[in-house]
Amino acid sequence: MLTISINYILSLTCIIFFIGLIGIVLNRKNILIIIMSIELLLLAVNLNFAAFSIYLDDMIGQIFILFVLTIAATESAIGLAVITVFYRLKNSIQLDPIRKKITKKV
Amino acid sequence: MYLLLVFLSIIGSCLAGLFGRYLGSWGSAIITTSCLFVSFLISLFVFYEVALVGCVVYIKLATWMSSEVLHIDWGFMFDSLTASMCVVVTFISFLVHLYSTEYMSHDPHLPRFMAYLSLFTFFMLILITADNFVQMFVGWEGVGLCSYLLINFWFTRIQANKAAIKAMILNRIGDFSLLIGIFLIFINYKAVDYATVAVLTPFFKAKSVNFLNIDVNLLTLIGIFLFIGAVGKSAQLGLHTWLPDAMEGPTPVSALIHAATMVTAGVFLVARSSFIYEHITHVLEYITIIGALTAFFASTTGLVQNDLKRVIAYSTCSQLGYMVFACGLSNYSVGIFHLTNHAFFKALLFLGAGSVIHAVNDEQDMRKMGGLKNLVPFTYSMMVIGSLALIGFPFLTGFYSKDLILEVAYGKYTLLGYFSYFLGTLGAFFTAFYSTRLAYLTFMSKPTGHRKVICYAYDSGPQISIALGCLAIPSMLVGYYTKDMIVGVGSHFFGTAIYVNSQNINIFDAEFISTFYKTLPVKLSLLGVISAFILYNFQSNLLFKIKVSNLGKKIYTFLNRKWFFDKIYNEYFGQFFFKFGYSVSYKFIDRGIFEILGPTGLSMIALKVGSSLHKMQTGYIYHYTLVILIGATFLFGIRQVWLLFGFFIDYRLFILIFILAFFIINSLNDKKITE
C-alpha cells in the first residue's frame, strides 16, 4: 500500500489554504474570484479533515466533511445569487463600487 | 506699660487707617502723633529703667506656635540694646509724624500716610523688642512691607512704583537668606529664642552640616545667611541699589527709612547675633570688608549726584558701611553708638532737605537751587548742623562715634583693620567733600533757580521747625553726653545684650594708636570741607575743566552712574530672569511639557488616535481581510512571543513608551502643521 506521510498532506492543505487567503487579500476587483477563493479555503479544510480522519482512524472527520460540503454548496449558491442581484443593480461585479464614501470629518 | 510702648503705634495706625475718613486729616494726624509722643515718653522711662538702672525686662505675652519641639512665644525683651533703639526709633518717628502733619498737609491722603508711618514704627518696634528670631522676622518683613507702601505712597507716579517694587524685591532677597538662617538655627538648635541660641552656640563650634552637598561649619553658614539678610536691609554693597531709588517716596519717609528705622535693622541684627558672630572670626572678616567697601563706594558716588535727596541717601549707605565694619571688627557697641548718633543727624538732614524742597516748590535738583541761605535761614542753620555732625566736626555727635570707629579699626593692628581704616578715612574725606558741596550748591552759591520759585522761597511752618529744632539738639549733644556711658572704656552699658569674645576686644589698643592716625580722619574731613568750599567758591572753572577733560569725564560718568551697579543688574540679572521667565518657565514648561502631558495634550491625543483608527476603515474588503488575517496571526502568535521574550520585558517601560508616544504624536502633528 502506498503510504504518504501525513506531513506532506498537511503541508499541501496549508499551501492550498494560504493560496485561498492570498486570493482573497490580493484580489481587488472581482467578487467571483473571492467566492472561488473561499471554496478553495473550504476544500483545504476538507482535505485536512480527511487526512486527519484517516490518520486518527476516526469517522467524525469524514462526517464533518459531508456537512462542510453541504454548507459550502449552499454558501456558494447564495453568494452567486447575491452577485447576480448585485450585477442587476450595478451592472458590474467589481469590488470598488461597494465602497461607501467615507466622510472626512472626524 | 512696656507693651504699651510697642502697641500704641498700631492703635494709632488702625485708628488713622480704618477711620481716617471720619477723623479727617487733622484728627488722624493728632491721634497718631500723640500716640507716638506717649510711646516716646514711655521709651524714655524704659531707657531709664532698663539701660540706666539695669533691670532687664522680659515679657512673655502668649504662645504663638507650639508644635513638637517648635515653641515660639510672643515675647518682648527689653535689654539696653533694645531700650536705646526704642528711644531712637520712637523719638525720630514722633518727630517725623509731627513733621509730616505740615509737610503733607496739602495731600488728600494724609490719614493713610499717618497710618502707614505708625504701622512702620510698630513693626520696627516689634523687630527690636522681639525675643526670638521668628518674631524678629515678623518685624523684619513688616518694615519691608511698610517701606513698599510708603515709597509707593504717590502711587500714580510710575517711578515711585518701580522704586517700591525694587526695594521690596531686593529686600526679599535678603529676607530669603535670613529665613534660611532661621531654619538652620531651628533645625540644629531646636529653638529660636535668643537666650537658648546664645547659650547653645559654644557647643556648636565644631559642628558641620551638610548644605547643598557640601559640608560646612554650622555657625559659619548661619552667620553668612544672617548677614546676607542684613545686607539687604541695611543696603550694603551688593544689595544697595534699592536705597537711592527709595527717594521717590515723600521726604519724611526717607527720613524714617534711612535714619532711624529700617536700614538700621541690619546692623541691629548683627549686633543682636553677636553671640554667633563672635565664634566665627572669618565671617566677621567678610563683614568688615563689605562694610568698608560700602562706606567707600557710597561716599565716592555721593560726590557727583545732583539730586539733593540722593546725596543724603548715599551718605546713609556710606554711614551704614561704617557701622557694619565696626560690627565686623567686633566693636558692636561702637556700631550701635554710631547708629543712634547717625539716626539723629541723618533724620535732621533729611527733614531739612524736605524743608528746602518745600521752600523751592518741590525742586530736588541742587543745580537749580542756590542762594537759599538768606531765604530760609533756619533750615540753613539746621542743615549746617546736620552736615557738620555727619562729617565728624569735632565735638559734634558724629565726631564721637565716627572717629571712634576709625580708631578701633586702626587699633586692630591687622591687615583688615588697616584696610577698613584707610577706606573709612578716605570715605570721611569724601563725606566732608560732598556735604560741603551739598550745602554750598543749595545755600551759598548764587541763586540758580527760577525767579518765580526763588522769590517765594520762605522758611517752613511751626511743626517742621519744631521737628528740626528737636533733632538739632541731640545732633549736637548726644555724642558728648553718652559716649562714656555707651562705649567708654569698661562701660557696662550693654551688659549681656552684646557678647564680645575677650580675644576680640581692642578698645584698649585703640587708646594707644599714634596721634597721627588718631587725628587723620578729622584732618582729612576738615581738608575736605575747605577744599570743597574753595573749589566750588573760587575755582568752579577748574572743576568744570576737570569734569570735561578726557579722564575726568570717564571718572565722572563712572561715579555718576553709581559704579554701573544698576546697569550690570539690569542687563545681566534682570534681562536673564525676564528671558528665563518667558522662554523657559513659560514657553518650555508651562506651554510645553505641561501642555503635552496635561489635559489638553491628553484630549488632543485621544482625538488623534481616534481619527487615525477611523482611517483604518477604508471600505475595501481586501483591507478588512488583510486586517483579519494579521489579527488572527497576531492572536495565535502572541503567546509564543510572550514565552520567548516575556522575561525581558519590564512593565515600567510601558509608562515610558506611553509618554514618548505623546511626544512622537505631537511632533508628527507639528510637522503636519508646518507642511
Coordinates of N, CA, C and O in Angstrom, one line a residue, chain A residues 21 24-25 27-28 95-96 98-99 102-103 106, chain B residues 611 614 617-623 625-626 629:
Chain A
L21 N -6.3 32.3 0.9 CA -6.2 33.6 1.7 C -5.6 34.7 0.8 O -6.2 35.8 0.8
I24 N -8.0 36.0 -1.6 CA -8.9 37.0 -1.0 C -8.3 38.3 -0.9 O -8.8 39.4 -1.2
V25 N -7.1 38.3 -0.3 CA -6.4 39.6 0.1 C -6.0 40.4 -1.1 O -6.2 41.6 -1.2
N27 N -6.8 40.0 -4.3 CA -7.8 40.2 -5.3 C -8.5 41.6 -5.0 O -9.0 41.8 -3.9
R28 N -8.5 42.5 -6.0 CA -9.0 43.8 -5.7 C -10.2 44.1 -6.5 O -10.9 45.1 -6.4
L95 N -15.4 45.1 -7.2 CA -15.5 45.3 -5.8 C -15.6 46.8 -5.4 O -16.2 47.2 -4.5
D96 N -14.8 47.7 -6.2 CA -14.7 49.1 -5.8 C -16.0 49.8 -5.5 O -16.2 50.5 -4.5
I98 N -18.6 48.9 -4.2 CA -19.2 48.6 -2.9 C -18.8 49.6 -1.9 O -19.6 50.0 -1.0
R99 N -17.6 50.1 -2.1 CA -17.1 51.1 -1.0 C -18.0 52.3 -0.9 O -18.3 53.0 -1.9
I102 N -16.3 57.7 2.6 CA -16.0 57.9 4.0 C -16.1 59.4 4.2 O -15.4 60.2 3.5
T103 N -16.8 59.8 5.2 CA -16.8 61.3 5.4 C -15.5 61.7 6.1 O -15.1 61.0 7.0
V106 N -14.1 64.3 11.3 CA -13.9 63.4 12.4 C -14.6 64.0 13.6 O -14.4 65.1 13.9
Chain B
S611 N -9.0 59.4 15.3 CA -9.2 59.6 13.9 C -8.3 58.7 13.0 O -8.7 58.3 12.0
H614 N -9.9 55.5 12.9 CA -11.0 55.6 12.0 C -10.6 55.5 10.5 O -11.3 54.9 9.7
Q617 N -10.5 52.1 8.6 CA -11.7 51.5 8.0 C -11.8 52.2 6.6 O -12.5 53.2 6.4
T618 N -11.2 51.5 5.6 CA -11.1 52.1 4.3 C -12.4 51.8 3.5 O -12.7 52.6 2.6
G619 N -13.0 50.7 3.8 CA -14.2 50.4 3.0 C -13.8 49.3 1.9 O -14.7 48.8 1.3
Y620 N -12.6 49.0 1.7 CA -12.2 48.0 0.8 C -12.2 46.6 1.5 O -11.6 46.5 2.6
I621 N -12.8 45.7 0.9 CA -13.0 44.4 1.5 C -11.6 43.7 1.7 O -11.4 43.1 2.8
Y622 N -10.8 43.9 0.7 CA -9.5 43.2 0.8 C -8.7 43.8 2.0 O -7.8 43.1 2.6
H623 N -8.9 45.1 2.3 CA -8.2 45.6 3.5 C -8.7 44.9 4.8 O -7.9 44.6 5.6
T625 N -10.0 42.0 5.1 CA -9.5 40.6 5.1 C -8.0 40.6 5.6 O -7.6 39.8 6.4
L626 N -7.3 41.6 5.1 CA -5.9 41.6 5.5 C -5.8 41.9 7.0 O -5.0 41.2 7.7
L629 N -6.6 38.8 8.8 CA -5.5 37.8 8.7 C -4.4 38.2 9.7 O -4.0 37.3 10.5

